[in-house]
Coordinates of N, CA and C in Angstrom, one line a residue:
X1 N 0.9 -1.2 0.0 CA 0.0 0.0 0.0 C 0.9 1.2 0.0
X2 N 0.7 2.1 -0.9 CA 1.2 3.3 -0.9 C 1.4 3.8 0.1
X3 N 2.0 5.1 0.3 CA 2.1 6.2 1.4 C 1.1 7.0 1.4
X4 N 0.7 7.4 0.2 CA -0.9 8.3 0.3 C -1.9 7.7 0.4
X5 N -2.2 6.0 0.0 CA -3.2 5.4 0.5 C -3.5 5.5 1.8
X6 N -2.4 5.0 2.1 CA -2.5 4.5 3.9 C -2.4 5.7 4.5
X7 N -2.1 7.1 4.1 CA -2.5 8.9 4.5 C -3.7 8.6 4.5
X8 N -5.0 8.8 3.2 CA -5.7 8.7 3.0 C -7.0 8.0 4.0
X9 N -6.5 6.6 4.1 CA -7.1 6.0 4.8 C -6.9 6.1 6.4
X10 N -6.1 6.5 6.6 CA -5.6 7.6 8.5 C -6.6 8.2 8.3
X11 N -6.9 9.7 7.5 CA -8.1 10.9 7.0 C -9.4 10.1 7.2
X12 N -9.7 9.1 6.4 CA -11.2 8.9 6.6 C -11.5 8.1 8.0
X13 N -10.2 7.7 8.7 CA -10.8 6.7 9.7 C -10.6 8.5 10.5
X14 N -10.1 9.2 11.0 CA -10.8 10.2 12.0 C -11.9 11.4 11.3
X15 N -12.4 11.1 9.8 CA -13.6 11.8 9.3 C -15.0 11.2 9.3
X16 N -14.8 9.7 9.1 CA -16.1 9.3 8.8 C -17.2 8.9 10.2
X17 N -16.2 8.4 11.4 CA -16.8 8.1 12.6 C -17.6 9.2 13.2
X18 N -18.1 8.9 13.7 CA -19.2 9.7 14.6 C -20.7 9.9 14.9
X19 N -21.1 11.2 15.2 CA -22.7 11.4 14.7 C -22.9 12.5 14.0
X20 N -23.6 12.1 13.5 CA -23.7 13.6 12.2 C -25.0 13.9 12.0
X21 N -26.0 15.1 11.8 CA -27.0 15.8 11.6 C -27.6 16.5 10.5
X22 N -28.2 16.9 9.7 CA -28.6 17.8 8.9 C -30.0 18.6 8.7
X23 N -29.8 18.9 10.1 CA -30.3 19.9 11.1 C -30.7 21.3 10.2
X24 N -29.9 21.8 9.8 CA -29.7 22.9 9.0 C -30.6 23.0 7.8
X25 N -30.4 22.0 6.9 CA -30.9 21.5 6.0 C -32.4 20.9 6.0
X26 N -32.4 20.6 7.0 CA -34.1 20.1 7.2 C -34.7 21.5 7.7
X27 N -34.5 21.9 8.1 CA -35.1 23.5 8.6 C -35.1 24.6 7.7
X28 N -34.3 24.6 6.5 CA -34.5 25.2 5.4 C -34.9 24.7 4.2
X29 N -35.3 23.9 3.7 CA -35.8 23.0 3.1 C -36.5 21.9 3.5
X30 N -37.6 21.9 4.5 CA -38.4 20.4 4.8 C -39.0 20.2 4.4
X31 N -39.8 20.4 2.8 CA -39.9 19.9 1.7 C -39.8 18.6 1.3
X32 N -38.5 18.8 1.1 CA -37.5 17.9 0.4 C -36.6 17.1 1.5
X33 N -36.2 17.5 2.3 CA -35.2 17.2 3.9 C -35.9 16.9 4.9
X34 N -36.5 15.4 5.3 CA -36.7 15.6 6.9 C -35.1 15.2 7.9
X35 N -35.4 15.5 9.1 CA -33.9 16.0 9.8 C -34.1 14.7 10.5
X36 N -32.4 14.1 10.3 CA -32.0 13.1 10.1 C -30.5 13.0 11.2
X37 N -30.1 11.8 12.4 CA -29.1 11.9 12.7 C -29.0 10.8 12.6
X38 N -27.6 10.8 12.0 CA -26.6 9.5 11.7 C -25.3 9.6 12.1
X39 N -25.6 7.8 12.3 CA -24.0 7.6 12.9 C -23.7 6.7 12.3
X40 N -21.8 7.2 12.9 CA -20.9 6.0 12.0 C -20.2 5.1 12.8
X41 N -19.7 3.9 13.5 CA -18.6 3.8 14.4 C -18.0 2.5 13.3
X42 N -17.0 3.1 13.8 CA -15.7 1.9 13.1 C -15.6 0.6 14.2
X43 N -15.4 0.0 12.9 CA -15.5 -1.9 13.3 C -14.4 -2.3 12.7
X44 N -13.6 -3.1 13.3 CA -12.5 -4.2 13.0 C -12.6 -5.1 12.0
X45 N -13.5 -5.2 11.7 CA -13.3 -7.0 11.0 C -12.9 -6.8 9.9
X46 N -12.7 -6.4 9.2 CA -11.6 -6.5 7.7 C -10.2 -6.4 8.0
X47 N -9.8 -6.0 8.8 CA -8.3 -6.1 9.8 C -7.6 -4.9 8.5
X48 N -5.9 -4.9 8.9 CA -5.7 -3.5 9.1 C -5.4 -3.1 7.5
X49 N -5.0 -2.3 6.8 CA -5.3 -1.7 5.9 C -6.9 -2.0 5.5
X50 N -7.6 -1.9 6.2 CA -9.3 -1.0 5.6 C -9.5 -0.9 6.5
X51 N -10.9 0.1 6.4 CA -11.5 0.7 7.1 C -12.9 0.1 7.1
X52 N -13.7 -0.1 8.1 CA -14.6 -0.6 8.4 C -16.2 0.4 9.4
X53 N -17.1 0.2 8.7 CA -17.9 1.8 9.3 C -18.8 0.7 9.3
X54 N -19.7 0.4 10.7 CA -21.2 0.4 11.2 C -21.5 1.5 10.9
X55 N -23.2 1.9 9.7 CA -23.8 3.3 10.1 C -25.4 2.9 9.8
X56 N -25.8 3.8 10.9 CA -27.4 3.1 11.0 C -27.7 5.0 11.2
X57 N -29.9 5.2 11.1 CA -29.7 6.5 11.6 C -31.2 6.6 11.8
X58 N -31.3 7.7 11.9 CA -33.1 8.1 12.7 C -33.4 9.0 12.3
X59 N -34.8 9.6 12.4 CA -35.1 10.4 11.9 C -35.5 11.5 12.8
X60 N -36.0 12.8 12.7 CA -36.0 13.9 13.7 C -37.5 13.7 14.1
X61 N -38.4 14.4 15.1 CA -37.7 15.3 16.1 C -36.9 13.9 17.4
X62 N -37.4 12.8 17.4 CA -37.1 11.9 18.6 C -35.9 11.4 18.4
X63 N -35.7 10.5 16.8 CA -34.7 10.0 16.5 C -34.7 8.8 17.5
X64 N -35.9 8.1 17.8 CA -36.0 6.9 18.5 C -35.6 5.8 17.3
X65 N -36.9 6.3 16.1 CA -37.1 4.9 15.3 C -35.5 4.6 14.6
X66 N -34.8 3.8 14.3 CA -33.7 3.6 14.3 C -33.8 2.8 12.8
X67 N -33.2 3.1 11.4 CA -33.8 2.3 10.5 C -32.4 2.7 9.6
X68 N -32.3 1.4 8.5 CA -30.9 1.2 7.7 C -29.8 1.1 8.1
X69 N -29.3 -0.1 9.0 CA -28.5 -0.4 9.8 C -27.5 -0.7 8.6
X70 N -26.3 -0.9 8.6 CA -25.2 -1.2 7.2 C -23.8 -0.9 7.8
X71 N -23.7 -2.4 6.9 CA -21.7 -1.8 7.2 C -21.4 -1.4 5.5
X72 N -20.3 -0.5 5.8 CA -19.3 -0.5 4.5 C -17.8 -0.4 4.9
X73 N -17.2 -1.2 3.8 CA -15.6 -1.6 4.0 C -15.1 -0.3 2.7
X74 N -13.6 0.1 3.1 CA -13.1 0.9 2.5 C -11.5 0.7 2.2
X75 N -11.2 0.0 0.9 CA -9.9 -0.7 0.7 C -9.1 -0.6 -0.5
X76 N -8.1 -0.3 -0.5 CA -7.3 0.3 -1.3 C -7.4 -0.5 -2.5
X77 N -7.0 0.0 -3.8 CA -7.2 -0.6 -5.0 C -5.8 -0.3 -5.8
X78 N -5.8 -0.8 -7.3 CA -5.1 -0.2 -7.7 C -5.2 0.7 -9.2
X79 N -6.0 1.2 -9.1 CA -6.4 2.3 -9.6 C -6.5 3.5 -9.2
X80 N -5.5 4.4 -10.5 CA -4.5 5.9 -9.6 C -6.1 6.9 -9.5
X81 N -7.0 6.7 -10.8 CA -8.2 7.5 -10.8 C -8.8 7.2 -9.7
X82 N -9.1 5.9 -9.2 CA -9.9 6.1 -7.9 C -9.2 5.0 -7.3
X83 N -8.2 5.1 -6.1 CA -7.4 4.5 -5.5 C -8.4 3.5 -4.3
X84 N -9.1 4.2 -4.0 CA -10.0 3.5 -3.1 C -11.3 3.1 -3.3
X85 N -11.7 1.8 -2.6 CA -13.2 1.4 -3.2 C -13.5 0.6 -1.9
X86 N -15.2 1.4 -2.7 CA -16.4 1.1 -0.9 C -16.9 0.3 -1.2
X87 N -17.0 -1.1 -0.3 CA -17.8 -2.5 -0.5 C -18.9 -2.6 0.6
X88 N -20.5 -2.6 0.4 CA -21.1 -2.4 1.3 C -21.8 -4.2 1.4
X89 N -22.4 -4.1 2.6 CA -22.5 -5.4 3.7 C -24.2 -5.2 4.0
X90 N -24.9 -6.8 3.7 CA -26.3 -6.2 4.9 C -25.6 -7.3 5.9
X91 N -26.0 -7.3 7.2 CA -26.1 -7.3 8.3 C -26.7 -8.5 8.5
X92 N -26.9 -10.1 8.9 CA -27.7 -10.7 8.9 C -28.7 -10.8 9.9
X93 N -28.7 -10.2 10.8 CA -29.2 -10.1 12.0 C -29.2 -9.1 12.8
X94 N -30.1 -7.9 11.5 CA -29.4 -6.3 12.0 C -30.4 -6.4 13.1
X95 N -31.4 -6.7 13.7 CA -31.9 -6.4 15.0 C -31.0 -6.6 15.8
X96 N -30.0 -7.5 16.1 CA -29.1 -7.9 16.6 C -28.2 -6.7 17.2
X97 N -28.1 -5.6 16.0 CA -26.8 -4.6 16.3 C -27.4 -3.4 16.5
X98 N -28.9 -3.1 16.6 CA -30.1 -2.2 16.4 C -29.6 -1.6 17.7
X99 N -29.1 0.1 17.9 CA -28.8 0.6 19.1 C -27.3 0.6 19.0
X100 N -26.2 0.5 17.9 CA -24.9 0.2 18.1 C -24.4 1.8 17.7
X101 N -25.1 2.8 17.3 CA -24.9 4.1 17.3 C -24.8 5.1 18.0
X102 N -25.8 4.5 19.3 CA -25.7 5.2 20.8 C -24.6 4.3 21.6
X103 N -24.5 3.3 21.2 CA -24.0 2.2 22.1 C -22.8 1.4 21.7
X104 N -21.9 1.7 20.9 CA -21.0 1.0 20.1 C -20.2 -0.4 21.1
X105 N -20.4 -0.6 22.0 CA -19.5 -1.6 22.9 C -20.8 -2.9 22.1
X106 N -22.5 -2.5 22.0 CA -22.9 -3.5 21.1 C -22.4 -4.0 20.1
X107 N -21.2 -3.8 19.2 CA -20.7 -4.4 18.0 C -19.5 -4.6 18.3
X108 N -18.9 -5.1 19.6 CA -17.9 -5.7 19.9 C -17.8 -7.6 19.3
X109 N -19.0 -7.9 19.3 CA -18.7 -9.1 18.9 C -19.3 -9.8 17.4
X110 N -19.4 -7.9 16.9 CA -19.0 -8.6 15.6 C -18.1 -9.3 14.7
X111 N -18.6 -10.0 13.7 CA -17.9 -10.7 12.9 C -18.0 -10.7 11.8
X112 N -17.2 -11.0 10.7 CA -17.6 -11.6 9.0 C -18.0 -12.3 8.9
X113 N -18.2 -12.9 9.5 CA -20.0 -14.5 9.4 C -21.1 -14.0 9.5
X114 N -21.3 -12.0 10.5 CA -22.4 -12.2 10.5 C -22.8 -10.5 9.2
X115 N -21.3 -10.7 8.2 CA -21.9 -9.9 7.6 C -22.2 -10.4 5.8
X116 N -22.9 -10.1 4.8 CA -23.5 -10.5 3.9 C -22.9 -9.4 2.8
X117 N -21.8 -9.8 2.1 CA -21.6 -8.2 0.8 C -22.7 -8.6 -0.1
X118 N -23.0 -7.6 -0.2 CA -24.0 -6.9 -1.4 C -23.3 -6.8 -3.1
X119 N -24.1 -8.1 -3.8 CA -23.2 -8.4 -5.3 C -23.7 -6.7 -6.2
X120 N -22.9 -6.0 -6.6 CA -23.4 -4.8 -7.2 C -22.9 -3.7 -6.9
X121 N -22.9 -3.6 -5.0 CA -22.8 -2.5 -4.5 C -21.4 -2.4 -3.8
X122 N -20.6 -2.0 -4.7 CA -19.4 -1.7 -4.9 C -19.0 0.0 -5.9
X123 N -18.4 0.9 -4.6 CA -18.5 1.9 -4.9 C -16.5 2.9 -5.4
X124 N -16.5 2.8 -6.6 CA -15.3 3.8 -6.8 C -14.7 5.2 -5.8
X125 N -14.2 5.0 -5.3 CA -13.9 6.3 -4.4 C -12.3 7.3 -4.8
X126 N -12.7 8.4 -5.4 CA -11.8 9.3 -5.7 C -11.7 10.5 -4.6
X127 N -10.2 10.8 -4.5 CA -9.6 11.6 -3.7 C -10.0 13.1 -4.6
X128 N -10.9 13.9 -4.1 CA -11.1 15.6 -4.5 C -9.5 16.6 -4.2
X129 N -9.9 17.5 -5.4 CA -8.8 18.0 -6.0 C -8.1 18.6 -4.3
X130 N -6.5 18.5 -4.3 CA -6.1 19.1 -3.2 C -6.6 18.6 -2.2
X131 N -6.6 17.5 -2.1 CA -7.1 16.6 -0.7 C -8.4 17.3 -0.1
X132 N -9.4 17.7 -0.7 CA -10.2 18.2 0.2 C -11.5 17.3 0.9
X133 N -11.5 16.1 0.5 CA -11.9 15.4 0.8 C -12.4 14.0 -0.2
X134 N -13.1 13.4 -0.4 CA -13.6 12.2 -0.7 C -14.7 11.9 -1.2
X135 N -14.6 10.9 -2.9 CA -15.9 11.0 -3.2 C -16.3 9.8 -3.8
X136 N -17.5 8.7 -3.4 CA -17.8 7.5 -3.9 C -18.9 7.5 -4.6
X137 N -18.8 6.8 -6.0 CA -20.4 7.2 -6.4 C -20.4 5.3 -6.9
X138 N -21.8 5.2 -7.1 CA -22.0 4.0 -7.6 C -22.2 4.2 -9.1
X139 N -21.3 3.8 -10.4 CA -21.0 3.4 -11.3 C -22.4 3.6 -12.2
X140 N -22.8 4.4 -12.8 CA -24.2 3.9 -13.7 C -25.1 3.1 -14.4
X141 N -23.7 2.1 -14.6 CA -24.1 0.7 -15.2 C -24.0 -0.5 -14.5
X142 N -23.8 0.0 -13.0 CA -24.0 -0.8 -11.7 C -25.4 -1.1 -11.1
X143 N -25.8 -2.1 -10.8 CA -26.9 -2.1 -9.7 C -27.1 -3.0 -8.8
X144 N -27.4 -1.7 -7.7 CA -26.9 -2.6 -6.0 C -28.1 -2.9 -5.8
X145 N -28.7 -4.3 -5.3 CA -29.8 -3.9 -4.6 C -29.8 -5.5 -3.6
X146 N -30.6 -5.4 -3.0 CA -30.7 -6.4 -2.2 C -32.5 -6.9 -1.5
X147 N -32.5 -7.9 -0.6 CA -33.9 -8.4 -0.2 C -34.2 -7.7 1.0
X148 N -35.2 -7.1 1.0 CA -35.7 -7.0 2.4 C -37.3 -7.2 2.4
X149 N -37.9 -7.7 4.0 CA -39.4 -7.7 3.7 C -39.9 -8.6 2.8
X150 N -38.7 -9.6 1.9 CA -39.4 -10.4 1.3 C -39.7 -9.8 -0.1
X151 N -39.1 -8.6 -0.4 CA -39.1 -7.6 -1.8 C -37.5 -7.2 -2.0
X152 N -37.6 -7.4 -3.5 CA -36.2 -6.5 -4.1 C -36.2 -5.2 -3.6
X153 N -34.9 -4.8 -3.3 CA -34.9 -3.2 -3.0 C -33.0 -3.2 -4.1
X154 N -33.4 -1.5 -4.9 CA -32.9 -1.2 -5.3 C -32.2 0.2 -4.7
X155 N -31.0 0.5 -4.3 CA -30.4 1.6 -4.2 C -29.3 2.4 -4.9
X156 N -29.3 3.3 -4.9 CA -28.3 4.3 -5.9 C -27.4 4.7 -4.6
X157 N -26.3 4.3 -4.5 CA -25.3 4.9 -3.4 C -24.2 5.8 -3.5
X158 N -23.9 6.6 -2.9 CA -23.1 7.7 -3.1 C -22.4 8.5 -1.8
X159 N -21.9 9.4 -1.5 CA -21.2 10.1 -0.7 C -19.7 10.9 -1.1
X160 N -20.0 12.0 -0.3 CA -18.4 12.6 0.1 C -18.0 12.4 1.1
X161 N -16.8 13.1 1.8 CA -16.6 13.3 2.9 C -15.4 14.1 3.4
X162 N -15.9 15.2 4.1 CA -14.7 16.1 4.2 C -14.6 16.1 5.6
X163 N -13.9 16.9 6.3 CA -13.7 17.3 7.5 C -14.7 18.1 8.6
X164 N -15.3 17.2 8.9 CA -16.5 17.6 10.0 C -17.9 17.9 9.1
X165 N -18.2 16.9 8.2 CA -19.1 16.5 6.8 C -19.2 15.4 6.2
X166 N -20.7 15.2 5.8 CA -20.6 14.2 5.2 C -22.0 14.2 4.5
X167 N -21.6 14.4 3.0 CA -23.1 14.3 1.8 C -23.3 13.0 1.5
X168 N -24.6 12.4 1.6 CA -25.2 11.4 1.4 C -25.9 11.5 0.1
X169 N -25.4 10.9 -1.3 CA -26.5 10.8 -2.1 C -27.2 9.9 -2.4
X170 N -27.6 8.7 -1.1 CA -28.3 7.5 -1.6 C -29.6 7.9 -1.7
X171 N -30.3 7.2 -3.0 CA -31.6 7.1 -3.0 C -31.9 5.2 -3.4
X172 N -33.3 5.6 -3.1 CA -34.0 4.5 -3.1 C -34.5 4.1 -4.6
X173 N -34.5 3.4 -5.3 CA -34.7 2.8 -7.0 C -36.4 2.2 -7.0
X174 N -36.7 2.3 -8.0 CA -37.8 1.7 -8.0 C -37.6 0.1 -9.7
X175 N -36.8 -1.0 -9.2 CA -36.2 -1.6 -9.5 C -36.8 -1.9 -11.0
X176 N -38.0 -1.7 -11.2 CA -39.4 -1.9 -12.4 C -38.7 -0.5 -13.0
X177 N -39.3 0.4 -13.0 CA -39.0 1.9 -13.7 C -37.4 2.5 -13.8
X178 N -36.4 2.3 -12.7 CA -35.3 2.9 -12.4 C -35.5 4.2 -11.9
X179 N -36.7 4.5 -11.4 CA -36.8 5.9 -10.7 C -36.6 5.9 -9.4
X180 N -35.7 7.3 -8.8 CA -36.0 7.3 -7.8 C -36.9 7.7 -7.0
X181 N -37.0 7.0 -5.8 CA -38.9 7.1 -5.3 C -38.3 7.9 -3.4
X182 N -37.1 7.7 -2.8 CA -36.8 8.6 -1.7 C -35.5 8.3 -1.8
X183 N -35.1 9.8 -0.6 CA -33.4 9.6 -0.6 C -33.6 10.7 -1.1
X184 N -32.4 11.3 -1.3 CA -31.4 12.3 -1.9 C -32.0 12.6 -3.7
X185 N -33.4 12.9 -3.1 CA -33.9 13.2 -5.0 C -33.3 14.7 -5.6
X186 N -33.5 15.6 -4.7 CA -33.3 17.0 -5.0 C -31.8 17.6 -4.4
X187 N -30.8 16.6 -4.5 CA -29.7 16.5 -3.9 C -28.9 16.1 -3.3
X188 N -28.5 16.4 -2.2 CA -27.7 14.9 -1.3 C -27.9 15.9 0.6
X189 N -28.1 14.8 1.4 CA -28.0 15.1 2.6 C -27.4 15.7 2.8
X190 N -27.4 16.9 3.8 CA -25.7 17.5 3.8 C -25.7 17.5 5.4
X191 N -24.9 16.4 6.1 CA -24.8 16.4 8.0 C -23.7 17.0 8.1
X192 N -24.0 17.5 9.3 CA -22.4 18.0 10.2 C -22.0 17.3 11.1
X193 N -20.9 17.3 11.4 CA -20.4 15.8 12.9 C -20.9 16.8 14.1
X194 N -21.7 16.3 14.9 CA -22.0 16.6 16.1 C -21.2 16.3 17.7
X195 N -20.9 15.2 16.8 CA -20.4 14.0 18.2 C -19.2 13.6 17.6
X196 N -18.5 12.8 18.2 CA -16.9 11.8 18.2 C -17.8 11.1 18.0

């Protein structure tokens, strides 16, 4: 692994953890934004050169109901255009880990047995001009989707991430049409880190 990889990947493991909000955003736009806190905590299990993120999140004003629990792995490649690439995970027994964002000592005993990669959802990640931060999109001629409820679910995945930020462009597919039906239609989430 390179010297700017393994820079790189230092950068996202103290940018992506935390809790983050878009507070802001839902109050100027609740239209299109309801207000949203998400969290990230880093997990071990891919061991060392990657980076590993539990992120689950809630919606405002209580932020009790707790919904889209997910890991994603973040691992060096070798491609100079996009050196890094996001491999996301469902969870097999995300009730299991439900609360691991208030509570991170819950995902102590996770494992790679109890996570599931997602065939499709594999995301290119390019370094923004002058290190300013980070950007994964899912491929166009890609499609991630997976089972839930006993139904296909299709998603469009996306993100940046800079320094005390993080834009979410996932939407939700409607797997028949290819339209997006929620999520980031009129743009991308924009949280701020609230928390460590």
């Amino acid at each position: 692994m390179t010297h700017h990889v393994s820079a790189w990947l230092d950068r996202l493991a103290l940018w992506l953890p935390g809790t983050f909000e878009n507070r802001e955003q839902a109050l100027a736009d609740p239209t299109w934004y309801v207000g949203v806190r998400l969290w990230h905590r880093s997990i071990g299990v891919f061991g060392p050169g990657h980076l590993g993120i539990y992120a689950e999140q809630a919606s405002a004003p209580t932020f009790a109901k707790i919904y889209r629990p997910r890991v994603f792995q973040i691992s060096p490649t070798s491609d100079p255009d996009f050196p890094l690439a996001v491999a996301y995970f469902a969870l097999r027994q995300p009730e299991r880990w439900r609360g691991a964002g208030l509570d991170p000592a819950i995902l102590e005993p996770l494992t790679l047995a109890d996570l599931e990669p997602l065939p499709g959802c594999l995301l290119p990640m390019a370094v923004l001009a002058e290190d300013a931060g980070f950007r994964a999109q899912l491929p166009p001629d890609r499609r991630c989707c997976f089972q839930a409820d006993g139904q296909l679910r299709q998603v469009s995945l996306g993100f940046e991430v800079r320094s005390g930020e993080f834009l979410s462009y996932d939407k939700g597919i409607d797997p028949d049409t290819g339209k997006p039906i929620w999520g980031a239609i009129m743009g991308p989430f924009r949280y701020r880190r609230v928390g460590d």
